[in-house]
Short mmCIF file of C-alpha atoms in Angstrom, two decimals:
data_model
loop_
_atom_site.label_atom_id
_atom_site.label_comp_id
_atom_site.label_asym_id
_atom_site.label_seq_id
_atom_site.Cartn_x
_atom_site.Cartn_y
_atom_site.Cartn_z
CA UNK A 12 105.94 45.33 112.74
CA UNK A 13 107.83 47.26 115.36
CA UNK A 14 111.40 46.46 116.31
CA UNK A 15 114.45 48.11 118.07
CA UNK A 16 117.04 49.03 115.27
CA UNK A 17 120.71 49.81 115.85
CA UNK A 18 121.26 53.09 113.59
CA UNK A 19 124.90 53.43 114.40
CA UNK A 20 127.63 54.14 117.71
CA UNK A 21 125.05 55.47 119.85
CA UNK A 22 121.73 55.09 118.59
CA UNK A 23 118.52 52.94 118.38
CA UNK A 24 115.53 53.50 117.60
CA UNK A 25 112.03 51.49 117.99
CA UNK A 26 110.58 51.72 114.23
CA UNK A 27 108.88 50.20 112.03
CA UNK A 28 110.45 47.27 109.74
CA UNK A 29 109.28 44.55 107.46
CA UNK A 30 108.02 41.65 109.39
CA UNK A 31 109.98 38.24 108.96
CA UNK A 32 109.41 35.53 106.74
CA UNK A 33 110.58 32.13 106.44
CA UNK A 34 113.50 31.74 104.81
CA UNK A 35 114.48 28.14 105.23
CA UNK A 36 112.46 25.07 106.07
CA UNK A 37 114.13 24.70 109.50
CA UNK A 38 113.06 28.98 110.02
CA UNK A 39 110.18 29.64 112.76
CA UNK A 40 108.55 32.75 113.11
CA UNK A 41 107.88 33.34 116.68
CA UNK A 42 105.73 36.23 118.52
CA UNK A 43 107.43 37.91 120.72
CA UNK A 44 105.86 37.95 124.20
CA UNK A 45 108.46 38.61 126.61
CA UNK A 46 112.14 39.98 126.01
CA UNK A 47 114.71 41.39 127.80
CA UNK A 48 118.21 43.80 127.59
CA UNK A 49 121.74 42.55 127.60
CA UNK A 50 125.26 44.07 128.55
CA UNK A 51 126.14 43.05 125.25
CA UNK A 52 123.48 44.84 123.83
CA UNK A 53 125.00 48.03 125.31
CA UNK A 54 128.05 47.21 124.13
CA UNK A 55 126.92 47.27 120.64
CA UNK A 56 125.33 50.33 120.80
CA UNK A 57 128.93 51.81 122.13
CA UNK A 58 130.40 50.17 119.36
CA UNK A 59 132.47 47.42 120.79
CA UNK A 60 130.78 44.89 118.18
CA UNK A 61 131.93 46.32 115.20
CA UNK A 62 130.08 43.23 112.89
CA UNK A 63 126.65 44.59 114.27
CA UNK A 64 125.88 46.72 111.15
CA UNK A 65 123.28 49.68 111.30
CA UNK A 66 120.13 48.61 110.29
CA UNK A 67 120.25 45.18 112.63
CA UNK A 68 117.30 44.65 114.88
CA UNK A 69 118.64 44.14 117.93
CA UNK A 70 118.03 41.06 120.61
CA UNK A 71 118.96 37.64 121.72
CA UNK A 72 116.74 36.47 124.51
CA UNK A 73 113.08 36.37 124.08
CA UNK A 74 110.16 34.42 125.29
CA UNK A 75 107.49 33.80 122.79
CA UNK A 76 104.41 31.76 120.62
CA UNK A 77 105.68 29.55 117.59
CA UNK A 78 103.34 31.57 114.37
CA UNK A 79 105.03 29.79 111.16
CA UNK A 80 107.37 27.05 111.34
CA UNK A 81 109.23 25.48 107.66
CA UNK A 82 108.62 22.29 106.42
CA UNK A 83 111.51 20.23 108.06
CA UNK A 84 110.82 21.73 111.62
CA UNK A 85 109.91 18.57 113.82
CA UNK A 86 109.74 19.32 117.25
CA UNK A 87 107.54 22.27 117.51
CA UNK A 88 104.61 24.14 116.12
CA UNK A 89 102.25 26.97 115.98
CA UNK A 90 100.84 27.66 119.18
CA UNK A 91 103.82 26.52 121.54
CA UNK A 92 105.36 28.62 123.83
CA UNK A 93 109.09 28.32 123.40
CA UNK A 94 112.06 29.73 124.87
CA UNK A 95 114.34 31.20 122.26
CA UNK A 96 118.24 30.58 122.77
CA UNK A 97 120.93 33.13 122.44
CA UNK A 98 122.79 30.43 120.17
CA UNK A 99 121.45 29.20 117.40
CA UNK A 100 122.24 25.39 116.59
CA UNK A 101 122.70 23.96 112.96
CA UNK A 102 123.38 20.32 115.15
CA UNK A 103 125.37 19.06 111.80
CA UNK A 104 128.92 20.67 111.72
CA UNK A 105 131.49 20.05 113.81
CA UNK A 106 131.36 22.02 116.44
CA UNK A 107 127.66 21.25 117.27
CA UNK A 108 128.61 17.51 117.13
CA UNK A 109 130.74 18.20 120.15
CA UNK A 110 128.34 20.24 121.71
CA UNK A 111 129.68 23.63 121.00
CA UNK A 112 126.83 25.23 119.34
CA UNK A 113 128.20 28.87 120.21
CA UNK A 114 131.05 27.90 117.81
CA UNK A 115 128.56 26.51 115.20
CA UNK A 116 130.25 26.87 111.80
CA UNK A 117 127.31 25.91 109.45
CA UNK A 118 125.44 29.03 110.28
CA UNK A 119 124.37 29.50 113.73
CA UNK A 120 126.28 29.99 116.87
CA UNK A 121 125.24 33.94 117.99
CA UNK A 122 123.51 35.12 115.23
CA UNK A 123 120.56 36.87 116.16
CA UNK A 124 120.97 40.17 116.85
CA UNK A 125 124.37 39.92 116.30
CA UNK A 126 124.46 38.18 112.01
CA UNK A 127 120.48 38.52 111.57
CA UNK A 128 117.91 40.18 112.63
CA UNK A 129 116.90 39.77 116.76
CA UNK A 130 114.16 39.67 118.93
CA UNK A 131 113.86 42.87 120.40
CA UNK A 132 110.65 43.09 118.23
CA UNK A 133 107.41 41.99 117.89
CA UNK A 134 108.48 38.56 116.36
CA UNK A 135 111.76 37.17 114.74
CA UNK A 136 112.92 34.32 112.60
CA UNK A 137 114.52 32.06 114.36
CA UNK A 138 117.04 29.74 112.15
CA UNK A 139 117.51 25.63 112.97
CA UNK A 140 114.23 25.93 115.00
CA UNK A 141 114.37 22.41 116.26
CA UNK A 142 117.45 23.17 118.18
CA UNK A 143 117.28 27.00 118.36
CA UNK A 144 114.19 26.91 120.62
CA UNK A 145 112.61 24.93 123.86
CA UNK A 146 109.25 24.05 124.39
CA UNK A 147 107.98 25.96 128.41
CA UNK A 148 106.54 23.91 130.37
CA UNK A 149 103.25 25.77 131.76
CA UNK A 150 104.98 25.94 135.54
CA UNK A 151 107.25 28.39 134.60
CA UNK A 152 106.47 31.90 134.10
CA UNK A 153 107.43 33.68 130.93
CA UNK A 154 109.43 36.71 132.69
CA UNK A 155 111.38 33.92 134.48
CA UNK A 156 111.99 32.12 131.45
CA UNK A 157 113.90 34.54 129.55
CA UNK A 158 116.57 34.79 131.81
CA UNK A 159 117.41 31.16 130.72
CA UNK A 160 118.11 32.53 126.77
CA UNK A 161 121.38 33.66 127.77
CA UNK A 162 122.52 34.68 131.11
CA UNK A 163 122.25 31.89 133.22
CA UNK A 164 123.94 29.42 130.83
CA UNK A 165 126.51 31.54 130.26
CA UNK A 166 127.05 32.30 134.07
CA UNK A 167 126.81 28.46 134.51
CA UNK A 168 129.26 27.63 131.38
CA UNK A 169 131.42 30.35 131.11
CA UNK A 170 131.82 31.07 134.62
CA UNK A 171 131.00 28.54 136.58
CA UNK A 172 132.48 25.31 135.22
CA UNK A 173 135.25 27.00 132.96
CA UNK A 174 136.55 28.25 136.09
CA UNK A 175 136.01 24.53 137.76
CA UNK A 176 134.14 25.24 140.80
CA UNK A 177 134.66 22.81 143.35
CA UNK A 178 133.26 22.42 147.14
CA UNK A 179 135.33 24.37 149.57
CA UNK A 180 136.76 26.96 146.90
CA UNK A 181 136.90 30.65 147.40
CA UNK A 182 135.25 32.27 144.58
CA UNK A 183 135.25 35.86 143.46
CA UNK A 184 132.70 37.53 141.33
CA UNK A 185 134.26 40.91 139.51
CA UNK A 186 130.78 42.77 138.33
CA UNK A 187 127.61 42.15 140.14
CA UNK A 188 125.20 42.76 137.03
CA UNK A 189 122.84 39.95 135.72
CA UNK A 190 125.64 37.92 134.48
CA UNK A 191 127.54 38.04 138.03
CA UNK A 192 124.95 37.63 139.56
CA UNK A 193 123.29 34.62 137.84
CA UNK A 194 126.97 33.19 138.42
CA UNK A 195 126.88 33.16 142.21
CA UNK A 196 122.96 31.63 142.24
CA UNK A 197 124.81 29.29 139.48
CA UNK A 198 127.93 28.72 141.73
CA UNK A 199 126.59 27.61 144.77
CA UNK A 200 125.22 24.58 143.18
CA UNK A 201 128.95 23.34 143.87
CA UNK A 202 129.32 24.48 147.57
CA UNK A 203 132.29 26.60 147.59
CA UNK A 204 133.57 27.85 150.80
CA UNK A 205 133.07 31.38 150.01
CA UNK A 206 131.56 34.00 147.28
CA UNK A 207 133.31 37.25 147.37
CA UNK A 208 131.10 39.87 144.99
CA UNK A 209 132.87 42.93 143.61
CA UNK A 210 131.35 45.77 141.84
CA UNK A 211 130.95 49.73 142.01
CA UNK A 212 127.20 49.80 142.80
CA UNK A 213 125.88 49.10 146.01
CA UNK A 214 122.31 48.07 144.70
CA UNK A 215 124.45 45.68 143.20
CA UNK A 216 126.36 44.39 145.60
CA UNK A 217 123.16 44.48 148.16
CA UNK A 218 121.76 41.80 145.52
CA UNK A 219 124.29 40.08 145.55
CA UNK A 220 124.17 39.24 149.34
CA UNK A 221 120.85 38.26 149.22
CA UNK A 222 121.41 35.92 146.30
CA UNK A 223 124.35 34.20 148.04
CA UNK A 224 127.51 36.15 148.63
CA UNK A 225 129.39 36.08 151.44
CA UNK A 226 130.88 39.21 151.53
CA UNK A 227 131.04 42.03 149.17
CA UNK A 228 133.50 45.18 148.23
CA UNK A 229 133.20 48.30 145.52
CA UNK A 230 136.43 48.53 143.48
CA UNK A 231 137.21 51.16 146.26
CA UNK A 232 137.66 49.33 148.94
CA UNK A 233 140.20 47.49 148.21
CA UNK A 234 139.11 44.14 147.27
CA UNK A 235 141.93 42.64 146.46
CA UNK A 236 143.46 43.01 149.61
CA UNK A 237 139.84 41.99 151.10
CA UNK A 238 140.40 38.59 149.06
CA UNK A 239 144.10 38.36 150.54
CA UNK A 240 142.71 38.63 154.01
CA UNK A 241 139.85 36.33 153.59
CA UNK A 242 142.78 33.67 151.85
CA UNK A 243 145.57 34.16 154.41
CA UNK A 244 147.76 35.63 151.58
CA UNK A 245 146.76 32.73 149.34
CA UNK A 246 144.67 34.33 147.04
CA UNK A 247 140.96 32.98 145.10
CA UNK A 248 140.73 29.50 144.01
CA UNK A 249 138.38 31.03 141.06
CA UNK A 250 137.97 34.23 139.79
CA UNK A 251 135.31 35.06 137.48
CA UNK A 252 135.25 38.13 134.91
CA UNK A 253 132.11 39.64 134.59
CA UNK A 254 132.56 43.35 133.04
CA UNK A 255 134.76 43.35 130.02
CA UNK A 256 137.06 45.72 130.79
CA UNK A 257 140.82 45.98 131.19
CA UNK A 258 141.25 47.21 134.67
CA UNK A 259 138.25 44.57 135.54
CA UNK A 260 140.55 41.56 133.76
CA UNK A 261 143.53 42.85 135.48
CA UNK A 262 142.09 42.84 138.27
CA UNK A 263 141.08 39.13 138.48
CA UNK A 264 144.37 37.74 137.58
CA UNK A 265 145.76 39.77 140.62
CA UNK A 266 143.57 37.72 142.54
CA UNK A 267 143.52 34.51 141.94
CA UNK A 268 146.07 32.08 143.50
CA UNK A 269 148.85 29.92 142.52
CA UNK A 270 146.77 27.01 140.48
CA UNK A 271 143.75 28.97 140.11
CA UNK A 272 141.74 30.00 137.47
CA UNK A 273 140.28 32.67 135.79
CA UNK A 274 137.34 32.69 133.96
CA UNK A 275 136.76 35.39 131.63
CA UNK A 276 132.44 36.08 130.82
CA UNK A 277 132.97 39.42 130.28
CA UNK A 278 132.74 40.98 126.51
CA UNK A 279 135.67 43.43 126.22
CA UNK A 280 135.97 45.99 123.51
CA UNK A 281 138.92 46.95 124.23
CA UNK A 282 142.86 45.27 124.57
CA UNK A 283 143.95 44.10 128.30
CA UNK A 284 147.29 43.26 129.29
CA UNK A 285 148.20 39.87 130.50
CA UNK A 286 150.98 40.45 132.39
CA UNK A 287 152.84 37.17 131.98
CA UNK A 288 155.54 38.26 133.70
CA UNK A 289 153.29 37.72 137.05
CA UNK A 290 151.61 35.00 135.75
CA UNK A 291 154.00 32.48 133.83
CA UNK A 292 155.17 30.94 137.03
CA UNK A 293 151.93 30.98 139.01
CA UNK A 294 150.31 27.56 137.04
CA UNK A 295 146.84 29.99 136.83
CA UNK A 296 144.79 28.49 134.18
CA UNK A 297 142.96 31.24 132.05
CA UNK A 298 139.58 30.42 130.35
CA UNK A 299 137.40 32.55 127.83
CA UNK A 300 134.27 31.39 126.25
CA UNK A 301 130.85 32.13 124.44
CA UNK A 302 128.08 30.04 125.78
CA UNK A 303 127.28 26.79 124.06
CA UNK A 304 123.44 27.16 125.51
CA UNK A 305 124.22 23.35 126.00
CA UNK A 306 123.03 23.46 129.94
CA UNK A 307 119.82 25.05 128.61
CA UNK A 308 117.71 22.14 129.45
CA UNK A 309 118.97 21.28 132.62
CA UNK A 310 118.47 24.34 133.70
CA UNK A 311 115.06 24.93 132.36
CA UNK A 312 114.13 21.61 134.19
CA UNK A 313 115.55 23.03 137.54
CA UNK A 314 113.55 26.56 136.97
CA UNK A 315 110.55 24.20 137.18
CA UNK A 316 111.16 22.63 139.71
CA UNK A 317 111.79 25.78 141.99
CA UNK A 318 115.72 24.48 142.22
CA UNK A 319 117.34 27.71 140.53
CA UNK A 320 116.22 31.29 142.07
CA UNK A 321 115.40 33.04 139.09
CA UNK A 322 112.78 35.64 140.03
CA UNK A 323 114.73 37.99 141.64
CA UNK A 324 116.72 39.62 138.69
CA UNK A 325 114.11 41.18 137.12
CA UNK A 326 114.02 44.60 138.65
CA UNK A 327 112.22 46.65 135.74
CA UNK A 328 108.91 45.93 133.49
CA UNK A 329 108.11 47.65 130.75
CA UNK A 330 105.52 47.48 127.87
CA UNK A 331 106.95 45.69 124.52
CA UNK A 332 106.79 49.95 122.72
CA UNK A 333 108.34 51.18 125.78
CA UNK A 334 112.09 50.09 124.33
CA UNK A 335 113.87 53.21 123.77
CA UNK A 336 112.95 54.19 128.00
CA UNK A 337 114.24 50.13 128.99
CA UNK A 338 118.02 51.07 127.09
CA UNK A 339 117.67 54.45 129.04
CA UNK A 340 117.10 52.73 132.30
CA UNK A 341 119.62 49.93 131.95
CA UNK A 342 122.60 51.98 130.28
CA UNK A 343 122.15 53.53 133.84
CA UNK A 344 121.85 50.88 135.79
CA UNK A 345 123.83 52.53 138.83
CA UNK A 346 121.32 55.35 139.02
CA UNK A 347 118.47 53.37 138.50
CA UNK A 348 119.02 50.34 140.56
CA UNK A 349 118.05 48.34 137.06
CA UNK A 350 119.83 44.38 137.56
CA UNK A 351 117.55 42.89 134.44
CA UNK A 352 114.96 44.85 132.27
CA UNK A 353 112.37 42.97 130.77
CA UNK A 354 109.34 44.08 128.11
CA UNK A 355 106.62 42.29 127.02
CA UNK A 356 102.80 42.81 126.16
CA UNK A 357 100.89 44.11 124.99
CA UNK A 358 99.66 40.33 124.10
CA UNK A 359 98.15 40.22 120.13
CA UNK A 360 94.48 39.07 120.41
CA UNK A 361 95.13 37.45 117.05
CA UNK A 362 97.77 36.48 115.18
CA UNK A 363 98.19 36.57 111.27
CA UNK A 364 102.13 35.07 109.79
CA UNK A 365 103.95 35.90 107.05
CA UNK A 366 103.91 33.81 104.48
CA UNK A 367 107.17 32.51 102.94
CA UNK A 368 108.74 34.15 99.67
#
C-alpha cells in the first residue's frame, strides 16, 4: 500500500510500505477513507517529537471501513464504518479504569503515528479495536467525522473543561488554528460572557468570528491590553493555550486573572518560563493535558444531531495520493488560508485484507 512516511527533521514522503496485518486478536485493519493533518503532525516533522522515529507512517485521525478484525474484537466488524480515535484504549490498566485512556499504560494511549504505524495511509492497524474505534452513524458525513478523532475532544477536554468554563466567564483563545478554533465552537456550550480569539492570521481570526468570538486581535495589536480593557483591569477568567510555543504560554499567564486558569492544549517543543515570581501569589490554577478521547461519544451523538458546528473547518480537499501537496498547504497555513486539510478517495471498488502472520 501507499502511506506518508516520516524520513527524518524535515521530510516525508508518500511511498510505498508493507500493508498491515493483524497482530493481536483485539487488532482491526481498517481502510482508510477519509483522513486529515494535525499541528502535531508538523511538529514531528520539525522535530519536536523526538520518539517519532524515521520510518513511522504518520497519522492519528482517520475515517474508515473495518477489513479484518482479531478474534476477541466484539463490537465491530468488516464492513462498518468507524471513526478511528487519536487514543488508543487497552480499557484494563489503571489509567483507562479512571477514564484516562491518553495515559493508558498497558499499551495504548497515543500510539498511532506517534509508537506504531498511523493512518495517513491507505489502511492501518488499529490496536484494542473495541475501544480504539466508533461505529458512524449514516447521518454524519465522513469529512465531518474526522474532526471528532482528535481535535474537538481535545479542544473540549483539554481546553474547555481543564480550564473550567463557566457561564459569564471571559475566555481567551491564544491560536486560532483547528484546535482554537474547535475550542470556542466547544466553549460556548457553557455560555461564557465573552470569547476573545488571538492569533497572527487574519483568515484565522475572520473564522474565528464567524464560529463564535466576540472579538479578535493579531499578537500585534496588543491583546493583552485588549483583554485588560475588555476586564476593567481584571484580567481572563480562562485562558486557553493553543500554539505550543513559549512566547504563546507566556503570553496566557499574563492574561489571565487572579483565580483564573490556564489551560495549556498546545504541544511545545521547546522550554517556557513560568515566571512564578508573577504568578505564586495570583491563586492561577495551571492545567496541561493529552486528550483522554473520553467525550468522543457525546460528541459524536451531538454531530448527529446538528448540535456541534463541525463543517466549517475543513477548508482544503485533496485526493488520498495527493499527501505530500496537503503538508505543503497546511505547513503554510497563513498563506494559504488552510484551517483543516482533509484527503480521502479515491474509494477501493474492492477490498482484499491481509491475512494475519
Amino acid at each position: 500500500m501507499k502511506a506518508l512516511v516520516f524520513r527524518g527533521t524535515g521530510e516525508v514522503a508518500w511511498q510505498e510500505v508493507p500493508d498491515p496485518k493483524v497482530e493481536d486478536a483485539a487488532d482491526a485493519i481498517v481502510r482508510v477513507d477519509a483522513v486529515t493533518l494535525c499541528g502535531t503532525d508538523l511538529h514531528i516533522v520539525k522535530g519536536d517529537v523526538p520518539e517519532v522515529e524515521p520510518g513511522r507512517v504518520l497519522g492519528h485521525e482517520a475515517v474508515g471501513t473495518v477489513v479484518e478484525t482479531g478474534g476477541d474484537v466484539r463490537t465491530v466488524r468488516p464492513g462498518d464504518r468507524v471513526l478511528v480515535s487519536c487514543i488508543s484504549s487497552c480499557g484494563r490498566c489503571a489509567f483507562c479504569r479512571e477514564r484516562r485512556y491518553g495515559q493508558c499504560g498497558g499499551g495504548g494511549g497515543w500510539v498511532l503515528g506517534h509508537l506504531i504505524d498511523g493512518t495517513q495511509a491507505e489502511y492501518v492497524r488499529v490496536p484494542f479495536a473495541d475501544l480504539s474505534v466508533h461505529p458512524l452513524p449514516s447521518a454524519v458525513d465522513s469529512f465531518d467525522a474526522v474532526l471528532l478523532a482528535d481535535i474537538f475532544p481535545t479542544a473540549y477536554e483539554v481546553g474547555v473543561l481543564n480550564g473550567g468554563v463557566r457561564p459569564g466567564d471571559t475566555v481567551v483563545v491564544v491560536g486560532a488554528g483547528p484546535i482554537g478554533l474547535a475550542a470556542i465552537i466547544t466553549a460556548r456550550l457553557y455560555s461564557p460572557g465573552r470569547i476573545i480569539a488571538v492569533d497572527l492570521a487574519d483568515s484565522r481570526l475572520a473564522a474565528a468570528r464567524r464560529l463564535g468570538a466576540d472579538a479578535t486581535a493579531t499578537a500585534d495589536e496588543g491583546p493583552e491590553q485588549l483583554v485588560a480593557d475588555l476586564t476593567d483591569g481584571l484580567g481572563a477568567d480562562v485562558v486557553m493555550e493553543a500554539v505550543g510555543v513559549p512566547e504563546t504560554f507566556e503570553m496566557c499567564t499574563r492574561m489571565v486573572r487572579p483565580g483564573g486558569r490556564v489551560a495549556n492544549i498546545g504541544v511545545h517543543g521547546k522550554p517556557a518560563v513560568l515566571h512564578l515570581e508573577d504568578l505564586w501569589i495570583k491563586d492561577v490554577t495551571l492545567t496541561t493535558g493529552l486528550v483522554d478521547t473520553s467525550s468522543t461519544p457525546m460528541l459524536l451523538r451531538m454531530t448527529a444531531a446538528g448540535r456541534l458546528p463541525v463543517s466549517g473547518l475543513v477548508t482544503h480537499r485533496f485526493e488520498l495520493g495527493q499527501m505530500e501537496e496537503a503538508y505543503d498547504v497546511f505547513g503554510r497555513a497563513a498563506e494559504t488560508g488552510a484551517i483543516k486539510v482533509a484527503l480521502g478517495g479515491p474509494q477501493h471498488t474492492a477490498v482484499q485484507a491481509a491475512g494475519p502472520g
